[in-house]
mmCIF file of C-alpha atoms in Angstrom:
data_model
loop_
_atom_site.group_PDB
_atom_site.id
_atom_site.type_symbol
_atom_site.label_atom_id
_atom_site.label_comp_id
_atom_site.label_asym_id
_atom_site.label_seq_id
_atom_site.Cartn_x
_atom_site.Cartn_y
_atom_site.Cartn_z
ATOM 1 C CA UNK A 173 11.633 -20.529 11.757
ATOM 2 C CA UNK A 174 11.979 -18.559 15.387
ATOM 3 C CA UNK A 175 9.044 -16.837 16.889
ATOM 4 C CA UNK A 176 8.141 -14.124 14.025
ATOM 5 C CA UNK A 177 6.988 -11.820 16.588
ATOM 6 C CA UNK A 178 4.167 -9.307 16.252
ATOM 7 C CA UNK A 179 5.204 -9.495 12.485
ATOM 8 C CA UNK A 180 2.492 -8.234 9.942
ATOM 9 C CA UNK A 181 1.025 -10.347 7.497
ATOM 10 C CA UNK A 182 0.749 -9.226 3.849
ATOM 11 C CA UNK A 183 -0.914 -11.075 0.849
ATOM 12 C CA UNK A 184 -0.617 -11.016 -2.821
ATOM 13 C CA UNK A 185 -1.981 -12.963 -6.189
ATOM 14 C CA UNK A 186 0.835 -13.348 -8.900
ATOM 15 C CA UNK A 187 -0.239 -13.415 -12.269
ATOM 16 C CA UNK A 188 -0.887 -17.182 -12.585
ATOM 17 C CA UNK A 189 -3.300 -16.844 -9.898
ATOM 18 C CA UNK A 190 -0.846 -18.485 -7.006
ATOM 19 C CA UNK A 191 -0.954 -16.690 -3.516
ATOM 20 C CA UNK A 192 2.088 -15.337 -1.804
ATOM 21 C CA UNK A 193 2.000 -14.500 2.085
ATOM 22 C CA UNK A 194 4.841 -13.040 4.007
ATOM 23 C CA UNK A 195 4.827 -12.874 7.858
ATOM 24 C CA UNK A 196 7.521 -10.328 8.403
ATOM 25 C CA UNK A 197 10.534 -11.027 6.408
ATOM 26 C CA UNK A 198 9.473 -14.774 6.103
ATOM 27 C CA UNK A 199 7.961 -16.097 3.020
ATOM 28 C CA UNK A 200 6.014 -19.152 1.623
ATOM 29 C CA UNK A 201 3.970 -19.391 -1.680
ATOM 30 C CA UNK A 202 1.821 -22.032 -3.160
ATOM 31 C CA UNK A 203 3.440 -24.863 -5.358
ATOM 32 C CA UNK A 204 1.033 -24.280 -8.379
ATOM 33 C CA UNK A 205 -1.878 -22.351 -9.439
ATOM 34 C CA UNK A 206 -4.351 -25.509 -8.791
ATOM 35 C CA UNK A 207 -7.284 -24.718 -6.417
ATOM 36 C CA UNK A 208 -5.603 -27.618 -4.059
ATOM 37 C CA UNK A 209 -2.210 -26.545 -4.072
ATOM 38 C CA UNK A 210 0.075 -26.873 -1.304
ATOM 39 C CA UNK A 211 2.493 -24.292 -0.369
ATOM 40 C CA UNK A 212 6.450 -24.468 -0.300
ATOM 41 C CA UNK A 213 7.846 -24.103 3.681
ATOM 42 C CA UNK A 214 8.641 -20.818 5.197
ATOM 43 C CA UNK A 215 12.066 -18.913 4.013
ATOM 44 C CA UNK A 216 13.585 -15.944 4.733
ATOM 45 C CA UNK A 217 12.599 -13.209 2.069
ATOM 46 C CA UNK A 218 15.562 -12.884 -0.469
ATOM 47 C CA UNK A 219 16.378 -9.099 0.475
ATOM 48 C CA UNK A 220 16.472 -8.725 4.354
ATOM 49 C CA UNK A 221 18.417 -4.700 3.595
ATOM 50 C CA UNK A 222 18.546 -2.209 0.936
ATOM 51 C CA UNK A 223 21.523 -2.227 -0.975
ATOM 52 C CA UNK A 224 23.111 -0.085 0.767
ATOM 53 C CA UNK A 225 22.921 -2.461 3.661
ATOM 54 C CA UNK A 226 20.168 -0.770 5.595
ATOM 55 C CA UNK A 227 17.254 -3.359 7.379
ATOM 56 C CA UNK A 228 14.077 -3.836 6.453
ATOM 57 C CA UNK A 229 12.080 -3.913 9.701
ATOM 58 C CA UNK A 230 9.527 -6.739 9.494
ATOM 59 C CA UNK A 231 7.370 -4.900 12.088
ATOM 60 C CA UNK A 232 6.716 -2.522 9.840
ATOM 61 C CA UNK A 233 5.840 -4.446 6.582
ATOM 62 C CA UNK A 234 2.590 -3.282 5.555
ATOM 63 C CA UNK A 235 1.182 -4.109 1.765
ATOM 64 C CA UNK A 236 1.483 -6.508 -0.877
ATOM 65 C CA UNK A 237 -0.577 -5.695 -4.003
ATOM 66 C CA UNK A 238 -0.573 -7.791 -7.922
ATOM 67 C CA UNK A 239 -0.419 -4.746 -10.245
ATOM 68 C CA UNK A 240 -2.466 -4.466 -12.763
ATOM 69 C CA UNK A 241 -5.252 -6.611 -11.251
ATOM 70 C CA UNK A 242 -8.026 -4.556 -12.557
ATOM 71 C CA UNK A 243 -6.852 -4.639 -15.819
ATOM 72 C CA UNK A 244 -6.722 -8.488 -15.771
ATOM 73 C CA UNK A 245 -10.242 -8.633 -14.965
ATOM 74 C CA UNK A 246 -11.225 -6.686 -17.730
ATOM 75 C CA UNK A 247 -9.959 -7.441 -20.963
ATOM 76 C CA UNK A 248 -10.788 -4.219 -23.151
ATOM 77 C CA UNK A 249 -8.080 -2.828 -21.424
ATOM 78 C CA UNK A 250 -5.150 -5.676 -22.228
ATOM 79 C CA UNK A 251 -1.287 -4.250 -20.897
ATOM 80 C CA UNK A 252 1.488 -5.582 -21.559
ATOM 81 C CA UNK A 253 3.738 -6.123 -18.648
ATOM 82 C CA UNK A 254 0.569 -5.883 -16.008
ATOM 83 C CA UNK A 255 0.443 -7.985 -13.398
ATOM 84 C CA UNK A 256 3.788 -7.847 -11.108
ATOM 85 C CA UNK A 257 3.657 -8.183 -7.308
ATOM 86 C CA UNK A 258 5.060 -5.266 -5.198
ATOM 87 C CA UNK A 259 5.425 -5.213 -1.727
ATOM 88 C CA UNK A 260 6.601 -1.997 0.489
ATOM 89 C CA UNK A 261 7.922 -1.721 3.508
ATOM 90 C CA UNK A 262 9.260 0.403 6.298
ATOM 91 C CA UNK A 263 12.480 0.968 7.716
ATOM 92 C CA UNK A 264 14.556 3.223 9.557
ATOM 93 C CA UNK A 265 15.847 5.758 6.410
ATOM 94 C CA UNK A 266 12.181 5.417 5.103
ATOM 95 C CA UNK A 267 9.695 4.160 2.834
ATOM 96 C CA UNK A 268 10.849 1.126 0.205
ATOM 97 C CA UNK A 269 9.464 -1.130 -2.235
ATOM 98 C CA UNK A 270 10.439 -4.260 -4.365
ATOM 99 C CA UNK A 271 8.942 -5.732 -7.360
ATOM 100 C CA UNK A 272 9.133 -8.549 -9.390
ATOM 101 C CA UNK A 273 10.874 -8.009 -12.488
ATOM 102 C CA UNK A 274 8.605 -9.752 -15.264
ATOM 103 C CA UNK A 275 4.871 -11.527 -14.526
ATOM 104 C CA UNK A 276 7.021 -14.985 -14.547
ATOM 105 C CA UNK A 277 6.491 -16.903 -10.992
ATOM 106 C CA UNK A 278 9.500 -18.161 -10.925
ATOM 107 C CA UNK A 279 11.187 -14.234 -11.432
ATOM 108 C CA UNK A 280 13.501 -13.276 -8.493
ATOM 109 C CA UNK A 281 12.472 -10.450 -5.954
ATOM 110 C CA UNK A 282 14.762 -7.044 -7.211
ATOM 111 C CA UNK A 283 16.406 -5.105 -4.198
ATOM 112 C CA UNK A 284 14.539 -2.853 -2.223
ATOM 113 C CA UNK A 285 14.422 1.080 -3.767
ATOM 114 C CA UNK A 286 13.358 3.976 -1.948
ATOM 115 C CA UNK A 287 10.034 4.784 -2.140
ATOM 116 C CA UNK A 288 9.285 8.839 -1.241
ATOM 117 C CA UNK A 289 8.429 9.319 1.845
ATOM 118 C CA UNK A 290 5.631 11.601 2.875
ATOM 119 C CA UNK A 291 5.891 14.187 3.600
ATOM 120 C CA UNK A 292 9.697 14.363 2.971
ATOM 121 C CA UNK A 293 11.170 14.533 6.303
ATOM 122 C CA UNK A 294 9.097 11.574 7.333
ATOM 123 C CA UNK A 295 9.993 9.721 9.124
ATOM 124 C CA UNK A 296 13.040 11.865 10.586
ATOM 125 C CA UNK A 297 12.664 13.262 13.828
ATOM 126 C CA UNK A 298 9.396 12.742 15.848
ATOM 127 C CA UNK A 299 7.566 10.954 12.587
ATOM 128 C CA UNK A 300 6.983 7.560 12.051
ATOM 129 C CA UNK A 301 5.086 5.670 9.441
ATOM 130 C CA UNK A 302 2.793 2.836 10.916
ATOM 131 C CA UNK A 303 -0.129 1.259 9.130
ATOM 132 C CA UNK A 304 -0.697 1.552 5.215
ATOM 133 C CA UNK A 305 -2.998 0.158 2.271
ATOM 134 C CA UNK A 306 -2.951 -0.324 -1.369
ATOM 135 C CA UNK A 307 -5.902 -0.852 -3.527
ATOM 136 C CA UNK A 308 -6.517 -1.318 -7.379
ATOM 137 C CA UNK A 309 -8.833 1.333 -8.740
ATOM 138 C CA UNK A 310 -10.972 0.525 -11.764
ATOM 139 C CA UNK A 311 -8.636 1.541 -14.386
ATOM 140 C CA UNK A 312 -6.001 -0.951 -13.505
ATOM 141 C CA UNK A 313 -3.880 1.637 -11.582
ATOM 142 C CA UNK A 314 -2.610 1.311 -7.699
ATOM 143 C CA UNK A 315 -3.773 3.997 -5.036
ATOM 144 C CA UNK A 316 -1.518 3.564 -1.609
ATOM 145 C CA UNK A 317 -2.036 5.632 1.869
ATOM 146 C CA UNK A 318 0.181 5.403 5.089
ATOM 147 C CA UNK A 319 -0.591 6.525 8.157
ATOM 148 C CA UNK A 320 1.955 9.093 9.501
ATOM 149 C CA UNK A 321 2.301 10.150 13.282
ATOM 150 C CA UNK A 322 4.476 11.688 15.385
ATOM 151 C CA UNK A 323 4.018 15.369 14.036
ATOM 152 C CA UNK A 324 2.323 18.339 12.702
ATOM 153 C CA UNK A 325 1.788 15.648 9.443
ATOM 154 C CA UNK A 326 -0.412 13.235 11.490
ATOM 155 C CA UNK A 327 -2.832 11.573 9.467
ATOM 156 C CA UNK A 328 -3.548 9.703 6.480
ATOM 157 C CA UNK A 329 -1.178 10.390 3.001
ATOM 158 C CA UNK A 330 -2.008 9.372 -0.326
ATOM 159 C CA UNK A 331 -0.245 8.728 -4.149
ATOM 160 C CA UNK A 332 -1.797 6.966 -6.741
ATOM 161 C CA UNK A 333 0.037 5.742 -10.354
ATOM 162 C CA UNK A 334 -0.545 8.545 -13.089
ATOM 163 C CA UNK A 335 -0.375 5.459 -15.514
ATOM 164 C CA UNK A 336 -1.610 1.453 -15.367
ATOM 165 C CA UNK A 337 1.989 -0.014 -16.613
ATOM 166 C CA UNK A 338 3.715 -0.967 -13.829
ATOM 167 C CA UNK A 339 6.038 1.005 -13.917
ATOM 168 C CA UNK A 340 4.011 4.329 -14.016
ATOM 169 C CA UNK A 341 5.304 7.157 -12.101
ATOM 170 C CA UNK A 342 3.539 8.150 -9.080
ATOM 171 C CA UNK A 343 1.727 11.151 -7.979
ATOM 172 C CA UNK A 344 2.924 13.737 -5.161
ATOM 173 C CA UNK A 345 2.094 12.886 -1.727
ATOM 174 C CA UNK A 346 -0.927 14.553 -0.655
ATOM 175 C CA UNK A 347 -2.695 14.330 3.097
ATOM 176 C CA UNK A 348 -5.946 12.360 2.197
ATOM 177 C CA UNK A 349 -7.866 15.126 4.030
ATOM 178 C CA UNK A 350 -11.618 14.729 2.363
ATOM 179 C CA UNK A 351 -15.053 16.200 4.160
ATOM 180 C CA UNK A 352 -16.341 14.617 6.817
ATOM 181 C CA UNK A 353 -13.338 13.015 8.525
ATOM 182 C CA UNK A 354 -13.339 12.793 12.180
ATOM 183 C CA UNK A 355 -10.785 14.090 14.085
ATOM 184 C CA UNK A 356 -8.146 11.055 13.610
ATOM 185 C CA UNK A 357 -8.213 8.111 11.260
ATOM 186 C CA UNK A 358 -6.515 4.996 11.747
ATOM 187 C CA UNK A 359 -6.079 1.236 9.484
ATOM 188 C CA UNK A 360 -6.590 2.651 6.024
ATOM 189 C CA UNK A 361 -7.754 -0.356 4.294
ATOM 190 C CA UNK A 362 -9.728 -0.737 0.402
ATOM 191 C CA UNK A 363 -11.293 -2.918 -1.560
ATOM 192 C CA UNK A 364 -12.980 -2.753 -5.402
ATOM 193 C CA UNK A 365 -16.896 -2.914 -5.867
ATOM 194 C CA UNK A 366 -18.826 -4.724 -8.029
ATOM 195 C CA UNK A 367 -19.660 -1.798 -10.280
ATOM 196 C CA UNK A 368 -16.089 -0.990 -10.054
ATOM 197 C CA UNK A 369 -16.048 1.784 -7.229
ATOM 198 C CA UNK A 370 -13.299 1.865 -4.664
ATOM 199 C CA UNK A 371 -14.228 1.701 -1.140
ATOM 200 C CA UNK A 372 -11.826 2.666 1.680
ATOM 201 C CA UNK A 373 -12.274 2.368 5.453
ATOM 202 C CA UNK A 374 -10.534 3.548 8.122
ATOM 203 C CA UNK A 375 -11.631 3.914 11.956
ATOM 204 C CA UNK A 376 -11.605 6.802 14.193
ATOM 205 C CA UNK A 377 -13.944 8.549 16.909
ATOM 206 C CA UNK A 378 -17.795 8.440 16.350
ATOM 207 C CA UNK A 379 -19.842 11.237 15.667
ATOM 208 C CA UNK A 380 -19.508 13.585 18.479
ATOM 209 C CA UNK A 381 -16.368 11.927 19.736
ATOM 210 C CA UNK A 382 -17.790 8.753 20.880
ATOM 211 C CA UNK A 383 -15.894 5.284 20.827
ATOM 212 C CA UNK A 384 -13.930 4.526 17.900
ATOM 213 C CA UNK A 385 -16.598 3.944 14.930
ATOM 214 C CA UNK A 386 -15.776 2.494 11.078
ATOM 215 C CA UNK A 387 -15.637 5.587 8.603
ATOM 216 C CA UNK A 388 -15.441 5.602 4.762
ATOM 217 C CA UNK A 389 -15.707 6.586 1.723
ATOM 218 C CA UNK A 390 -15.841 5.646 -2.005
ATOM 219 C CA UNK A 391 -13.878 6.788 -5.031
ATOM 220 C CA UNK A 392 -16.550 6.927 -8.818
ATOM 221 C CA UNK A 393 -15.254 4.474 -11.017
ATOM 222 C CA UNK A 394 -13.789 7.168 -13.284
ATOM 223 C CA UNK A 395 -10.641 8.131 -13.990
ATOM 224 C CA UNK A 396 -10.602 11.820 -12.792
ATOM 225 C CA UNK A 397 -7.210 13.397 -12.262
ATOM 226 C CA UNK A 398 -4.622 10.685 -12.443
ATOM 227 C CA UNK A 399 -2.447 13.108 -10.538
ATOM 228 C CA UNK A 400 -4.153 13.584 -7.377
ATOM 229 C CA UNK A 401 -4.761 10.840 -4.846
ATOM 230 C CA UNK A 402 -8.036 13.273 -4.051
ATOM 231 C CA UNK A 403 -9.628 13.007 -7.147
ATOM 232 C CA UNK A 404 -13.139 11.391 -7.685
ATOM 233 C CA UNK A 405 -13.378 10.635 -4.096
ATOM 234 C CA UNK A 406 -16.475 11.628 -2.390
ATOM 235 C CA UNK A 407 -16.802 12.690 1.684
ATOM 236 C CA UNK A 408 -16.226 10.811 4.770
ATOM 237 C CA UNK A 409 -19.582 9.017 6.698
ATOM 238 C CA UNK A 410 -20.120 6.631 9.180
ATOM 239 C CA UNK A 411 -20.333 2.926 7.732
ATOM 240 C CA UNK A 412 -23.625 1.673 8.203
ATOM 241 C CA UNK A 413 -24.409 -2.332 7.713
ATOM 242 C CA UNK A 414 -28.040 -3.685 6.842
ATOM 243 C CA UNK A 415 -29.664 -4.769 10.322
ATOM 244 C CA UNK A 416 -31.555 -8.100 10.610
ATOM 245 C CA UNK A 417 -35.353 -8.052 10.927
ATOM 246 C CA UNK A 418 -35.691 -4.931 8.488
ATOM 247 C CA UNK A 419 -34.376 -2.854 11.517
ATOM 248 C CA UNK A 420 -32.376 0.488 10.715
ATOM 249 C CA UNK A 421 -28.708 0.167 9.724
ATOM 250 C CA UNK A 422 -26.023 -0.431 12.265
ATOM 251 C CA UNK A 423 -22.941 1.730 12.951
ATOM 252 C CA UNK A 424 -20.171 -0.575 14.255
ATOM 253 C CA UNK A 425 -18.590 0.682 17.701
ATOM 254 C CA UNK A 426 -16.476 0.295 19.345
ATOM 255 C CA UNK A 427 -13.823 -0.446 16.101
ATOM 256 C CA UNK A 428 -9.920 -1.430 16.841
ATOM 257 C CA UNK A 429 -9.014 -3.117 13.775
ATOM 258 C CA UNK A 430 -9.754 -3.213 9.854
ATOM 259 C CA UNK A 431 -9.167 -5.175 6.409
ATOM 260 C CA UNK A 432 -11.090 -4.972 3.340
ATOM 261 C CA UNK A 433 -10.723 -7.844 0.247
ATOM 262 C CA UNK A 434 -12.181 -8.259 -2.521
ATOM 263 C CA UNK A 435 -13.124 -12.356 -3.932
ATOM 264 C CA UNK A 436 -12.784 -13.177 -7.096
ATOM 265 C CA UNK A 437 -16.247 -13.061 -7.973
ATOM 266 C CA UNK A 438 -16.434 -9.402 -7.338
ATOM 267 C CA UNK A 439 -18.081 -9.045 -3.743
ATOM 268 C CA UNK A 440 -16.079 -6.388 -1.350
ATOM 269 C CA UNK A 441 -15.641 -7.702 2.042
ATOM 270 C CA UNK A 442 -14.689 -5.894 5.231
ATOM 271 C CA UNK A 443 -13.653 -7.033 8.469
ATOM 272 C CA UNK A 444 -14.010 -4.962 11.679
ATOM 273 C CA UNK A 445 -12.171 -5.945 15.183
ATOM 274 C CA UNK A 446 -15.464 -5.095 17.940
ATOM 275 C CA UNK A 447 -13.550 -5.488 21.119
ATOM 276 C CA UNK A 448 -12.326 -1.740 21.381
ATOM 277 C CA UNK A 449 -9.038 -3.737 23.433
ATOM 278 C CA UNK A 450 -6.243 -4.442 20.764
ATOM 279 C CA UNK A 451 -5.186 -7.682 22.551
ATOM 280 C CA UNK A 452 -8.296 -9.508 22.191
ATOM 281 C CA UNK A 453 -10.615 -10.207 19.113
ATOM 282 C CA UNK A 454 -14.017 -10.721 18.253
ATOM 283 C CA UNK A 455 -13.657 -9.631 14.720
ATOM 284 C CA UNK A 456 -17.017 -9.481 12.516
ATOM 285 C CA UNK A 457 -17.437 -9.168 8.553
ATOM 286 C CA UNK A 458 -20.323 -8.375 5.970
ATOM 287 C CA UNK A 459 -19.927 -8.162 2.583
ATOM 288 C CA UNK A 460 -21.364 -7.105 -0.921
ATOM 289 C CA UNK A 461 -23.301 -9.703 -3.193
ATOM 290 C CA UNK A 462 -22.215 -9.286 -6.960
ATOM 291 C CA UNK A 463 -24.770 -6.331 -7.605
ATOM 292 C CA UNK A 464 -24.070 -3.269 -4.799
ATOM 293 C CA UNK A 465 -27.818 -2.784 -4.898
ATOM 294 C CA UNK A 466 -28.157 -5.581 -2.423
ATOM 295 C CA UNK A 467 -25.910 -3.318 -0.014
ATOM 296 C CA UNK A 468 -24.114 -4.677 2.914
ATOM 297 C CA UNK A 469 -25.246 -7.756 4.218
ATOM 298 C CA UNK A 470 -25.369 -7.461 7.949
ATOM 299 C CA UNK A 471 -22.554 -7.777 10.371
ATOM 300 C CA UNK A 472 -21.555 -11.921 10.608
ATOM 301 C CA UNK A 473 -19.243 -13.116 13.720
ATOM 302 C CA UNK A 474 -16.022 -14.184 12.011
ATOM 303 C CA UNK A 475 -14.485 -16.386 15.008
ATOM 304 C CA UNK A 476 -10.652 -16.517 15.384
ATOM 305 C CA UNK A 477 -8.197 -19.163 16.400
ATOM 306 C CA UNK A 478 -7.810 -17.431 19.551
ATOM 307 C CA UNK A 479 -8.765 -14.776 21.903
ATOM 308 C CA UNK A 480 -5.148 -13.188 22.297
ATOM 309 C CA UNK A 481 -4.164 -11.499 19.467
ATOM 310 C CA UNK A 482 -3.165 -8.229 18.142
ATOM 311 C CA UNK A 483 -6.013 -6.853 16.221
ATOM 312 C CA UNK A 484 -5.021 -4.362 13.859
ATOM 313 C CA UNK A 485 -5.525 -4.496 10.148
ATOM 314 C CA UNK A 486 -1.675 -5.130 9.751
ATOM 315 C CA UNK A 487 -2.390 -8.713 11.241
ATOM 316 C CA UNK A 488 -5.012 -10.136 9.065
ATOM 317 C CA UNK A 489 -4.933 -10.582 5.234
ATOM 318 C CA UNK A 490 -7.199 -12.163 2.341
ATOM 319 C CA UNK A 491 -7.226 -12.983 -1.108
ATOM 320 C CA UNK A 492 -8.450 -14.654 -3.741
ATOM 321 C CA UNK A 493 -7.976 -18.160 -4.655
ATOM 322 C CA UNK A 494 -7.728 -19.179 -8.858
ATOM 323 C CA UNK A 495 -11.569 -20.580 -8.214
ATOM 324 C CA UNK A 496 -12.565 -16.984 -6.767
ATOM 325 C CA UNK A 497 -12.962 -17.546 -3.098
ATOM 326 C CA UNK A 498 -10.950 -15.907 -0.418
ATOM 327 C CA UNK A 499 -7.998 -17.125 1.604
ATOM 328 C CA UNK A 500 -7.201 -15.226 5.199
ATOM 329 C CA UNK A 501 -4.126 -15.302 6.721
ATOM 330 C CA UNK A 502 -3.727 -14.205 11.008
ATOM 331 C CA UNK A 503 -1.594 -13.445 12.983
ATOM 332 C CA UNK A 504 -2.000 -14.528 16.785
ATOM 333 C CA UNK A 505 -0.287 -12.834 19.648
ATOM 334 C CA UNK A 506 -0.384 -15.319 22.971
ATOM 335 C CA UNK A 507 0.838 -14.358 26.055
ATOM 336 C CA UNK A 508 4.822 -14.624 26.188
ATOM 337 C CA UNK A 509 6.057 -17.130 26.044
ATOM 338 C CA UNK A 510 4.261 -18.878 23.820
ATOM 339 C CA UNK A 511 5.437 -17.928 20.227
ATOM 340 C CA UNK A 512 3.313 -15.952 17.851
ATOM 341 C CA UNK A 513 1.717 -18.246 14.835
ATOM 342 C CA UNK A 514 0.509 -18.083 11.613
ATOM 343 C CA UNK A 515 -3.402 -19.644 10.971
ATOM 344 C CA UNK A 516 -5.376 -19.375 7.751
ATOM 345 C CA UNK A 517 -8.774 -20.210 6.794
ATOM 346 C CA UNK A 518 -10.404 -19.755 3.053
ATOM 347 C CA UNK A 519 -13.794 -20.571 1.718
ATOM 348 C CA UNK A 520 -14.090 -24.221 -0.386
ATOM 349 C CA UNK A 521 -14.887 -23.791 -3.696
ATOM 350 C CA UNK A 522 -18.335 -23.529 -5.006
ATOM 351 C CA UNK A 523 -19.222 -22.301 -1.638
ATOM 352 C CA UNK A 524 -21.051 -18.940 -0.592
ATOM 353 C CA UNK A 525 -19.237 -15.867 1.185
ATOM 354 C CA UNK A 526 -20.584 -17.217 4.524
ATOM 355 C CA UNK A 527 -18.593 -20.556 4.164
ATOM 356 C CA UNK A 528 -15.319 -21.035 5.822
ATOM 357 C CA UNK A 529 -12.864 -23.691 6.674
ATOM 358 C CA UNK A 530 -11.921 -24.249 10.269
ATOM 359 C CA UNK A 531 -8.735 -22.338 10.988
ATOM 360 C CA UNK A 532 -5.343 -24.471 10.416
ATOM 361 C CA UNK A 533 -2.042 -23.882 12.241
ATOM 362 C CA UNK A 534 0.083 -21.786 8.890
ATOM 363 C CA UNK A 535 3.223 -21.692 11.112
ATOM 364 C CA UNK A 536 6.567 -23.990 10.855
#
């Protein structure tokens, strides 16, 4: 495999519990569901165009998601059909997606489709489509946002499924414009609670237009209106982590960089990029315990392979493993010319959320 480039990383559990990662348009899964599994090489992705012959940018890959997730987890709610992986991506005539066509691992990738755009002359013209984020809410149906620029429509834009089969239609695009927000948002990313809330963060100036701070907010684990992406969501605040020494909470700044997870033992993780300088890291993390009335833990240093990297959310990736603990994925940006590479990390088994393998060289 060539140098990917400053490629996003994307993630995604299939429904026998095996991960998938994708570093642009290049692909590698592991060989079984078993904890110890290793992974087949790196491949191109089988659709590198539309049908119609149109690319798929890697740069602007952006989510990977197993449908149906929630559902899994609980199983009062058994649907048939649950548990597909999608993936979307960017390109230059707009939004598209591909799914798997049954829950089978083995299933071939269908073509890309268009997925609507918003608004609907994004990204024509001055708009572009950058970041974006996709999150399972507590009734088993997908919620995605994209950040849009370029325009009048700058900011974050919402749909969610109106139904938990996979297949659901999804609601109109709406701007995801709750109280609160700052004056820009940036790196939508989500992840499920314990109790079965949604959290999503994004970053953007502090209060009083200070450095770049981590905002959020948190959807009720109800179903509300399964038509709009606003529904059940309460108002943006600063994100505030517990501070060691019974000292008051912390509010993270400056922030250039986010991704949220979830483990398979129900604590919500977040990472946050400190630097405020895009090409270097010193990311941090703090996470949930299984009950939310522990709160965040406070703020843990969460060391990377190396100092020059891009350090957007669209670079770093986690999920769960079939024994519950998390797997990350990074990207890392050296100076030219020294190719880009792949590194992952994931906590052993039987291990706490403060436990992680040294980081191993993912790339070719």
């Amino acid at each position: 495999m060539n140098d990917i480039g400053p490629a996003p990383v994307a993630l995604a559990r299939s429904a026998d519990l095996r991960l998938q990662v994708w570093a642009g348009l290049e692909t590698r899964w592991k060989a079984s569901s078993d904890e110890d599994s290793g992974w087949t090489p790196w491949q191109p992705f089988p659709h590198q165009s539309t049908p119609d012959g149109i690319p798929i940018g890697p740069g602007y890959l952006f989510a990977a998601q197993l449908l149906g997730e929630a559902q899994k987890r609980d199983p009062t709610r058994p649907e048939p059909n649950a548990g597909r992986m999608q993936l979307w991506a960017v390109s230059a005539a707009g939004l598209f997606y591909t799914v798997k066509p049954t829950e089978q691992p083995s299933a071939p990738w269908n073509s890309w489709l268009p997925f609507t755009a918003p608004p609907p002359t994004v990204p024509v013209g001055p708009y572009y489509m950058i970041e974006g984020g996709v999150v399972a809410l507590a009734d088993g149906r997908l919620q995605l946002w994209v950040l849009v620029g370029g325009g009048p429509e700058t900011g974050i834009w919402s749909t969610v499924q109106t139904g938990a089969h996979w297949d659901a239609s999804w609601s109109d695009w709406v701007e995801f414009s709750l109280p609160g927000a700052p004056s820009a948002l940036y790196d939508p990313t989500g992840a499920q609670l314990p109790d079965g809330r949604i959290q999503l963060w994004a970053f953007g100036p502090g209060p009083g237009g200070g450095d770049d701070t981590a905002w959020t907010t948190i959807r009720q684990a109800t179903t509300g209106n399964v038509n709009d992406p606003l529904s059940a969501w309460g108002p943006w605040s600063t994100f505030e982590v517990a501070s060691e020494n019974n000292a008051p909470p912390t509010i993270v700044s400056p922030v250039q960089g986010l991704r949220a997870a979830t483990d398979g033992h129900g604590r919500a993780y977040i990472w946050m990029n400190t630097t405020g300088d895009q090409h270097r890291n010193n990311w941090v993390y703090t996470y949930t315990d299984q009950s939310v009335s522990t709160g965040w833990h406070p703020l843990i240093d969460f060391p990377t392979p190396t100092s020059q990297a891009q350090t957007y959310n669209t670079f770093i990736t986690a999920a769960a493993l079939p024994a519950g603990g998390l797997q990350m994925f990074f990207l890392s940006g050296p100076v030219p010319p020294a190719p880009h590479r792949v590194w992952t990390s994931w906590q052993p088994a039987g291990q706490g959320p403060t436990s992680w393998t040294n980081w191993h060289d993912f790339s070719p």
